[in-house]
Short mmCIF file of C-alpha atoms in Angstrom, two decimals:
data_model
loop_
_atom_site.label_atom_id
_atom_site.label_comp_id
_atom_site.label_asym_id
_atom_site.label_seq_id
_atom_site.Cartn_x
_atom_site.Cartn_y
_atom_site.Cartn_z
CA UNK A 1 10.90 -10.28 15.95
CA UNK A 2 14.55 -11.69 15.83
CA UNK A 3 16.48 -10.82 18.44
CA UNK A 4 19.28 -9.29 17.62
CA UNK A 5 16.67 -7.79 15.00
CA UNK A 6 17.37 -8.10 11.97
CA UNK A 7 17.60 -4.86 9.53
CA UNK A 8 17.03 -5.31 5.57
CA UNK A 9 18.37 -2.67 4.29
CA UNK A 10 18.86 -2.30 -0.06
CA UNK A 11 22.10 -0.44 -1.66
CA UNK A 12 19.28 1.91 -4.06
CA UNK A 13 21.11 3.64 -6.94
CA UNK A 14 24.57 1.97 -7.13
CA UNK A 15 25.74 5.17 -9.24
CA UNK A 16 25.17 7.26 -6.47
CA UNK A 17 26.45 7.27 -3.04
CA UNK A 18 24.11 4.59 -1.45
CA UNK A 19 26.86 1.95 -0.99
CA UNK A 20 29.24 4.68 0.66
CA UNK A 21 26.66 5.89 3.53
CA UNK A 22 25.74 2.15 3.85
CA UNK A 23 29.29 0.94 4.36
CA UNK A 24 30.74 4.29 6.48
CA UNK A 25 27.20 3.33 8.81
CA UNK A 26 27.88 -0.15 9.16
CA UNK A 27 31.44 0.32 9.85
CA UNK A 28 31.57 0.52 13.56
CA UNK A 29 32.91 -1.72 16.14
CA UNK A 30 30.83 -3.99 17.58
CA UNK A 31 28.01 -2.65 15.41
CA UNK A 32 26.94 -6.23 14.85
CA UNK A 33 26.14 -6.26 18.54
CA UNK A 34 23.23 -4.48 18.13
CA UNK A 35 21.61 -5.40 15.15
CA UNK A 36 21.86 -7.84 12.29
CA UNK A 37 22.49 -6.02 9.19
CA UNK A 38 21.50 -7.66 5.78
CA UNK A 39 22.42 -5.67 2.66
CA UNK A 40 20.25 -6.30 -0.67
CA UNK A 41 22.41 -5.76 -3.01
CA UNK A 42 25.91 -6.80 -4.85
CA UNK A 43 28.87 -8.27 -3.11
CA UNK A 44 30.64 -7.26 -5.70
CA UNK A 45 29.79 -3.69 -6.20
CA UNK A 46 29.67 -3.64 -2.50
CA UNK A 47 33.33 -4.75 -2.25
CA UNK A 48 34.49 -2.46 -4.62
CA UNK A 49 33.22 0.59 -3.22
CA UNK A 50 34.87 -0.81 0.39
CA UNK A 51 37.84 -0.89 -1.49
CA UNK A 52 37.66 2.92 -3.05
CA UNK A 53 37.14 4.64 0.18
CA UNK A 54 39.57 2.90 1.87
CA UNK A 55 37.40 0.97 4.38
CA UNK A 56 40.12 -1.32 5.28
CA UNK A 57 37.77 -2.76 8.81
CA UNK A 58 34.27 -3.16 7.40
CA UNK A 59 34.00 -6.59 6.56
CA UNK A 60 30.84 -9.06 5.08
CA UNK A 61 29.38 -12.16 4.61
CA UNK A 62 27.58 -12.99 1.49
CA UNK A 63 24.37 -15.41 1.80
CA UNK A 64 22.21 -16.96 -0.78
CA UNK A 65 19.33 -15.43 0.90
CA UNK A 66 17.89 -13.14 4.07
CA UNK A 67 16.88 -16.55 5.81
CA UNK A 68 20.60 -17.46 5.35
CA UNK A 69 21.86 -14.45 7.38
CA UNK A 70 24.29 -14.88 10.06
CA UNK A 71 24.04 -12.88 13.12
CA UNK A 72 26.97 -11.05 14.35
CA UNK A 73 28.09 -10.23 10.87
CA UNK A 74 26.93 -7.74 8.22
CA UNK A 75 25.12 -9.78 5.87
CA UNK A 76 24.48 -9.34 1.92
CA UNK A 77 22.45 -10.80 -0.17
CA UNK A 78 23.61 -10.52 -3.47
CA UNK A 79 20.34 -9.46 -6.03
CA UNK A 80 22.34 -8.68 -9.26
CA UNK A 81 24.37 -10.19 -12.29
CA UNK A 82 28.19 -9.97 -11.73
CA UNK A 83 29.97 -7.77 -14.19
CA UNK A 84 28.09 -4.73 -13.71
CA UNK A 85 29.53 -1.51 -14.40
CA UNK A 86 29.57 1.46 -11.72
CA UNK A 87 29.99 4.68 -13.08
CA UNK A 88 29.50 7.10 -10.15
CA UNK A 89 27.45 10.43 -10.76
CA UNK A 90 26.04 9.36 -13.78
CA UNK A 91 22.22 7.08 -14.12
CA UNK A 92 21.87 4.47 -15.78
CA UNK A 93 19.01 1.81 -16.72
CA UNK A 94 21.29 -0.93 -15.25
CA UNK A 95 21.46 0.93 -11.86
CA UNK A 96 17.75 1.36 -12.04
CA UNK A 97 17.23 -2.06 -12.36
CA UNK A 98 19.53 -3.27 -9.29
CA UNK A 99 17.83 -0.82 -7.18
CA UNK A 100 14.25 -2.35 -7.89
CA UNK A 101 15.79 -5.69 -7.92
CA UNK A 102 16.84 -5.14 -4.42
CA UNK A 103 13.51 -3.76 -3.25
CA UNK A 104 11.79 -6.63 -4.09
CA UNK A 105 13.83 -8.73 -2.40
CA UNK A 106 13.79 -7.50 0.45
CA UNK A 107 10.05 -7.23 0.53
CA UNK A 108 9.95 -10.49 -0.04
CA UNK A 109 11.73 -11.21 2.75
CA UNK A 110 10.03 -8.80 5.06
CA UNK A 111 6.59 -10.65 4.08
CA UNK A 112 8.38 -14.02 4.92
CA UNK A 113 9.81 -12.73 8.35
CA UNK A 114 13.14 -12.80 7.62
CA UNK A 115 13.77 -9.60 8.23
CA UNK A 116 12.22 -6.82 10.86
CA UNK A 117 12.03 -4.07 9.22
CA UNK A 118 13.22 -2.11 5.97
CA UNK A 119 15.81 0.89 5.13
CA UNK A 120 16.23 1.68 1.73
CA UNK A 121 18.95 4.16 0.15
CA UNK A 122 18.19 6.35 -2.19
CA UNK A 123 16.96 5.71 -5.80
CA UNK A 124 16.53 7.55 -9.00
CA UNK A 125 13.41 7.85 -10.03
CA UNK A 126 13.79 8.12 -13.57
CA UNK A 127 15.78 5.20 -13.90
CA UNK A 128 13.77 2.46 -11.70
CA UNK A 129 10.49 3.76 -13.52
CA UNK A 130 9.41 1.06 -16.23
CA UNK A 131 6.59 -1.04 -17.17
CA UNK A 132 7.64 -3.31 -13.74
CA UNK A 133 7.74 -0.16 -11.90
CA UNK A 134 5.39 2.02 -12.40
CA UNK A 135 5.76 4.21 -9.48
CA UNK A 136 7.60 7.40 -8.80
CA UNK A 137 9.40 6.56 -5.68
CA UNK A 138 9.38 4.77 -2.86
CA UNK A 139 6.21 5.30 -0.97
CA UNK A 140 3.96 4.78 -3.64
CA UNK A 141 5.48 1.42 -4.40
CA UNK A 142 5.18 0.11 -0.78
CA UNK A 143 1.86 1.58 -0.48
CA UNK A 144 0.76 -0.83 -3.01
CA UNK A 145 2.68 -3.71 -1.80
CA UNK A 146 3.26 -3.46 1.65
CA UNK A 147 0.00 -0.98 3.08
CA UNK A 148 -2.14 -2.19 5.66
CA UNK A 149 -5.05 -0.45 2.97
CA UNK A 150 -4.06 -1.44 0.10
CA UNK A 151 -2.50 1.63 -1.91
CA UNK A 152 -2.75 4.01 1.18
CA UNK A 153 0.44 4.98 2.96
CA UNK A 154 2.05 8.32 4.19
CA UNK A 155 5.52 9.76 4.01
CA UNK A 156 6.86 11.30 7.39
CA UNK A 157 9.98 12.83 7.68
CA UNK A 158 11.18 13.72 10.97
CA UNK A 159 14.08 13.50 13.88
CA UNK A 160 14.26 13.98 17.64
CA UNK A 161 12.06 17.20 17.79
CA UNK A 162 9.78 17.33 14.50
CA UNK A 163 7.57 14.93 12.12
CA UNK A 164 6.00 16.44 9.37
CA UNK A 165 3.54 14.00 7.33
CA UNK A 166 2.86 14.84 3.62
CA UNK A 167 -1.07 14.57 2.00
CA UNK A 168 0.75 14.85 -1.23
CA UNK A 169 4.29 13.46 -2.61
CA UNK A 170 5.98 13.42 -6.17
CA UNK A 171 2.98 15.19 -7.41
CA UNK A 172 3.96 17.84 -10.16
CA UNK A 173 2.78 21.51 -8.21
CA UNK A 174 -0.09 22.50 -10.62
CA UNK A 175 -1.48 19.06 -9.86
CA UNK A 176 -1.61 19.46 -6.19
CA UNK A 177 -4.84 21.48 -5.58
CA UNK A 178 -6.83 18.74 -7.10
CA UNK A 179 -4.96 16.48 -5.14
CA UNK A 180 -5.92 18.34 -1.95
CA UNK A 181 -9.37 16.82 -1.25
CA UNK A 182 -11.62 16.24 2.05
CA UNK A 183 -10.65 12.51 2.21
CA UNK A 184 -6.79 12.77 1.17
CA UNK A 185 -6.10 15.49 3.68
CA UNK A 186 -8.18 13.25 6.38
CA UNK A 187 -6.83 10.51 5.80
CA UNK A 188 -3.32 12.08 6.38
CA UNK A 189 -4.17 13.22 9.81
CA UNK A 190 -5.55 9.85 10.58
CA UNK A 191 -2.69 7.89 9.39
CA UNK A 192 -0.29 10.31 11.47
CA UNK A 193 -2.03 10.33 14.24
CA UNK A 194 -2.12 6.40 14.13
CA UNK A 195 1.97 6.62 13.86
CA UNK A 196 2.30 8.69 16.59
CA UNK A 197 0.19 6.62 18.71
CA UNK A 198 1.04 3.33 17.64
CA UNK A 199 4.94 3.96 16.29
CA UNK A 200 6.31 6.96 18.22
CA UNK A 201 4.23 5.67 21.73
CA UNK A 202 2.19 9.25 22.02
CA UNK A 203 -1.05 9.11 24.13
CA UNK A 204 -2.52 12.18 22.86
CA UNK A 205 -0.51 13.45 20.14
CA UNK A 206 -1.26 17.00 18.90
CA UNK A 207 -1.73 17.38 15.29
CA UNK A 208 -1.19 20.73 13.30
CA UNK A 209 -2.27 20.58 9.52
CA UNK A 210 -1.19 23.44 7.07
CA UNK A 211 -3.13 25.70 4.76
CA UNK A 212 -2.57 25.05 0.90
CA UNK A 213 -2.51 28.72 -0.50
CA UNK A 214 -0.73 31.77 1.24
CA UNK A 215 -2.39 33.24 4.13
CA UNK A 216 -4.23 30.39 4.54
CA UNK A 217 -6.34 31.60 1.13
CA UNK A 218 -7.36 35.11 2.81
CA UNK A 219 -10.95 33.37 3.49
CA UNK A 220 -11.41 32.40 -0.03
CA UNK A 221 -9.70 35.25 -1.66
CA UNK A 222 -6.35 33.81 -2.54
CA UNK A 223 -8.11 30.19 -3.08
CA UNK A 224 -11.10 27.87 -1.76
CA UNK A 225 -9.10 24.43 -0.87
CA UNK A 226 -8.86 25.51 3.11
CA UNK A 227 -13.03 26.27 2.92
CA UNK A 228 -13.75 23.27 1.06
CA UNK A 229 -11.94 20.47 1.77
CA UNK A 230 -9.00 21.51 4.85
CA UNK A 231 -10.99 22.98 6.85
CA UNK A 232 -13.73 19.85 7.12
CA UNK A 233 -11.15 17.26 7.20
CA UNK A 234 -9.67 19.03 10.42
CA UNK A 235 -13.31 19.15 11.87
CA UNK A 236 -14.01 15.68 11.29
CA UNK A 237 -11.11 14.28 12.83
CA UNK A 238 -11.81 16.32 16.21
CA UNK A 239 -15.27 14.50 15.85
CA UNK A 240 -13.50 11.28 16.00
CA UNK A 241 -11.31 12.20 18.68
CA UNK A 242 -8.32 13.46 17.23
CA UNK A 243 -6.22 16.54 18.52
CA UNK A 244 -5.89 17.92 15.13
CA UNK A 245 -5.46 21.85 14.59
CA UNK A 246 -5.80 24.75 12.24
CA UNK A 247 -5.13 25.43 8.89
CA UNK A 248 -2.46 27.53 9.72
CA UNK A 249 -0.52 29.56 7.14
CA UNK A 250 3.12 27.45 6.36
CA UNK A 251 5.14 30.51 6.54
CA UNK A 252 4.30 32.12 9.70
CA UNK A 253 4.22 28.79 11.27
CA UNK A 254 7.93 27.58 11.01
CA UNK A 255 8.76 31.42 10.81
CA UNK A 256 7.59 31.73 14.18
CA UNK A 257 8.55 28.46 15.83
CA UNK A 258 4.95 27.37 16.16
CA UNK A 259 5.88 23.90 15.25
CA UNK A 260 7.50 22.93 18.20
CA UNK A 261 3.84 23.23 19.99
CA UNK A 262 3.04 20.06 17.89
CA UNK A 263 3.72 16.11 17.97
CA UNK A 264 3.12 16.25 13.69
CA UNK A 265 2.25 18.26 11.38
CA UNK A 266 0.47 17.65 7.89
CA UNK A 267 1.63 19.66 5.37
CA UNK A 268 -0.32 19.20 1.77
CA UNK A 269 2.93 19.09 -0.50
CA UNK A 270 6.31 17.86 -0.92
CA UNK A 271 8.21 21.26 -0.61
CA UNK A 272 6.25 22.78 1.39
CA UNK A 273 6.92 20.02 4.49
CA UNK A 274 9.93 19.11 2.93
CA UNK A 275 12.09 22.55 2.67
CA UNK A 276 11.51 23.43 6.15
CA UNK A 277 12.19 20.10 7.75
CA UNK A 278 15.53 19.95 5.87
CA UNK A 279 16.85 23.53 6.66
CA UNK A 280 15.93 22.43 10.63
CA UNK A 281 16.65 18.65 11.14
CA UNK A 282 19.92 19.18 8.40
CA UNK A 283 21.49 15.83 8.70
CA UNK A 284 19.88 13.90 11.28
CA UNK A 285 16.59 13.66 9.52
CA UNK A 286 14.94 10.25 8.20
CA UNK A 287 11.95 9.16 5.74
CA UNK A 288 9.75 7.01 7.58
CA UNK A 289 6.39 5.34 5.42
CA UNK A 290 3.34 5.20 7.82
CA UNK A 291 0.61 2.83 7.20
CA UNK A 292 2.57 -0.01 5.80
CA UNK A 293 2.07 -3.70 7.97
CA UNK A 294 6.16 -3.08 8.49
CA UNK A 295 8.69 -0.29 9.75
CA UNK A 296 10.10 1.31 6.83
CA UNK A 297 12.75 3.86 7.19
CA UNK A 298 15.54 5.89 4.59
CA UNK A 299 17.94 8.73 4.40
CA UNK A 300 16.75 11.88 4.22
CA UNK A 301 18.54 12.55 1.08
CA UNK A 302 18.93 11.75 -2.30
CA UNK A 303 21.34 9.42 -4.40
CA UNK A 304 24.09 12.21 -4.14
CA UNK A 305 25.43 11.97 -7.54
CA UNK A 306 27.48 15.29 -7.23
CA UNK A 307 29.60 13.60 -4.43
CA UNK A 308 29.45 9.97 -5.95
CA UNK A 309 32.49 8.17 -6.27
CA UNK A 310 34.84 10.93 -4.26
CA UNK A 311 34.38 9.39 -0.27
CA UNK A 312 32.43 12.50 0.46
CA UNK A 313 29.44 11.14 1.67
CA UNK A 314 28.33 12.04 5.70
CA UNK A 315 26.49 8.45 6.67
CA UNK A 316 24.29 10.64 9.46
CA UNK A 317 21.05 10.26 7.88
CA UNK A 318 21.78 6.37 6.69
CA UNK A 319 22.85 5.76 10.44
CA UNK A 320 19.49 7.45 12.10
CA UNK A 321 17.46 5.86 9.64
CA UNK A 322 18.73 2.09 11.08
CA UNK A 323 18.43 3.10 14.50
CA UNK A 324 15.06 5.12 14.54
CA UNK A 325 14.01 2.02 12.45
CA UNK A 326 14.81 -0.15 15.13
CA UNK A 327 13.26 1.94 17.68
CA UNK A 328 9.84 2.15 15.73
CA UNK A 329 10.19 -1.35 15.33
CA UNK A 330 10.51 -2.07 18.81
CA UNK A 331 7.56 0.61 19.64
CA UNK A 332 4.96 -1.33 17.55
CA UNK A 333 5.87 -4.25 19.01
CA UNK A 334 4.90 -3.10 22.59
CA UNK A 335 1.95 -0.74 20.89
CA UNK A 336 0.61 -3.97 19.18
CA UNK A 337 1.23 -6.47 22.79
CA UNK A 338 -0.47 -3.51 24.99
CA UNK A 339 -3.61 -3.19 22.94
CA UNK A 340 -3.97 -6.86 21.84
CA UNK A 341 -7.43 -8.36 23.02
CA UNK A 342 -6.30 -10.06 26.56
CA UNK A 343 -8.99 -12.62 26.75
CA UNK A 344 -6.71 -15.42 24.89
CA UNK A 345 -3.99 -14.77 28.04
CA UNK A 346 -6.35 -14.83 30.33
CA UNK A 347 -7.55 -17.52 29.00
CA UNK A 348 -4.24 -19.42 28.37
CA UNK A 349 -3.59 -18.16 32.26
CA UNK A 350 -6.78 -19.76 33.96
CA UNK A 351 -5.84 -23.45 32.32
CA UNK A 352 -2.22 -23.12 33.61
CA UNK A 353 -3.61 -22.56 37.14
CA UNK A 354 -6.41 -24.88 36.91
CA UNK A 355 -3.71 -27.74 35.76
CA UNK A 356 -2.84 -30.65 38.28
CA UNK A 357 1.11 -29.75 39.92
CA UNK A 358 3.14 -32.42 38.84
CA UNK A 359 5.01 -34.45 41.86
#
């Protein structure tokens, strides 16, 4: 790890308000003194958005590439033809293509060690999806590229107080329940519980995993998924030694302020994670990939084409996404020394001793 680390972070949807949130984040004195930013992006679009808002002390240094980044200064590593057009609030295929331009490189860089970790702004789906991109966000993108199993990877969202992991993600609703199997929903709870341990530093994290249909399926009446498949996933995770609980009904749960009894919870689609987490961590909450062989992080919001272009944009959510990143970053790092086989030390230790002092 670099030291000051070093934070890749790419400018997503350059229609939308990715560069604003990136800039008003960065824009802080003696920011540098904490981290090394490097921006994967365009200098140029970069600039004029600087310009627009009326960012008249956030300055940068453009480098051919993330191995070329100076610390002390906000790097940015510019990804994209010159002459590209910005039109804010509107998509467009040349946005989409930036945006996965960008990703790339920075993965690149994160598999060369250039960089620590990742934050990414926020993309538009439609637009980045193509025959090179085949994926509907995100997640499912770095699961492939990035996972530490190959295509398996799990979105968290949380803040301070809650971290709710998802078994499903940009999965249409009527294709959920056969999405919602025995393995999925296990593999979930293992994959947060490994975060929490390994990312979060939580001994015995406490794991509570949501029912699929209302009233957690009225013991088969409203729906079979918690009998079938929830219900044994849960059981054979406490087998393995993990503090997983329930299913427990989604509305009475937050309703009630159960959730705060937990480290995680797994909840088995987008909205019904997402909704709640939103309405209670509001601004301060961040996207966070588990199971990837790097720290991924991004704003807990979308490309924000309804404010694009008018200097609207709160940079909250870019902000806690950097520094949680560099927190989980540093909390692997110790994970990863604490539980690394010590025979080599000792090892390495006994020949020191045993070596002849020299006069």
């Amino acid at each position: 790890m670099h030291n000051p680390i070093r934070v890749g972070i790419t400018h997503g949807d350059f229609n939308g308000i990715g560069y604003e949130v990136i800039i008003k984040a960065l824009d802080e004195e003696e920011i540098t003194d904490l981290f090394t930013p490097v921006v994967f992006g365009s200098a140029e679009l970069l600039n004029q958005v600087r310009k627009e808002i009326g960012s008249e002390t956030f300055r940068f240094t453009p480098v051919r590439s993330a191995s070329d980044a100076q610390d002390g200064k906000v790097n940015v590593v510019d990804v994209c033809p010159r002459g590209l057009e910005m039109t804010p609030g509107h998509p467009s295929k040349e946005a989409g293509e930036a945006a996965v331009s960008a990703l790339e490189a920075a993965c690149i860089a994160l598999e060369n060690g250039e960089i620590d970790f990742l934050v990414t702004a926020p993309i538009n789906k439609k637009t980045v999806y193509s025959e090179k991109f085949p994926f509907p966000g995100h997640t499912e993108f770095l699961a492939q590229r990035l996972a530490e199993d190959s295509g398996k990877a799990t979105m968290i969202l949380f803040d301070d107080e809650l971290r709710v992991a998802l078994v499903t993600t940009h999965k249409a609703l009527r294709e959920v329940p056969d999405a919602i199997t025995k393995d999925s929903v296990k593999n979930t709870i293992i994959n947060m519980d490994s975060a929490l341990r390994q990312d979060f530093r939580m001994d015995k994290p406490r794991i509570a995993v949501l029912s699929l249909n209302p009233h957690n399926g009225d013991n088969g009446l409203l729906g079979a998924e918690e009998i079938r498949e929830i219900e044994p996933a849960i059981a054979e995770c406490v087998a393995e030694g993990i503090l997983a609980f329930g299913p427990f009904a989604a509305d009475g749960f937050f309703g009630t302020g159960d959730y705060s009894k937990y480290d995680g919870i797994v909840a088995m689609y987008h909205d019904q994670g997402l909704a709640p987490f939103k309405a209670l961590a509001r601004e301060y909450g961040v996207n966070y990939t588990a199971g990837l062989k790097y720290v991924r992080t991004s704003p807990d919001h979308g490309t924000g084409y309804n404010i694009a272009g008018k200097n609207e944009a709160d940079p909250t959510s870019m902000r806690q996404a950097i520094y949680q990143g560099i927190d989980l970053t540093r909390n692997r790092a110790m994970h990863q020394e604490a539980t690394a086989n010590p025979m080599p030390r000792l090892k390495q230790e006994k020949r020191q001793k045993a070596a002849p002092e020299e006069s």
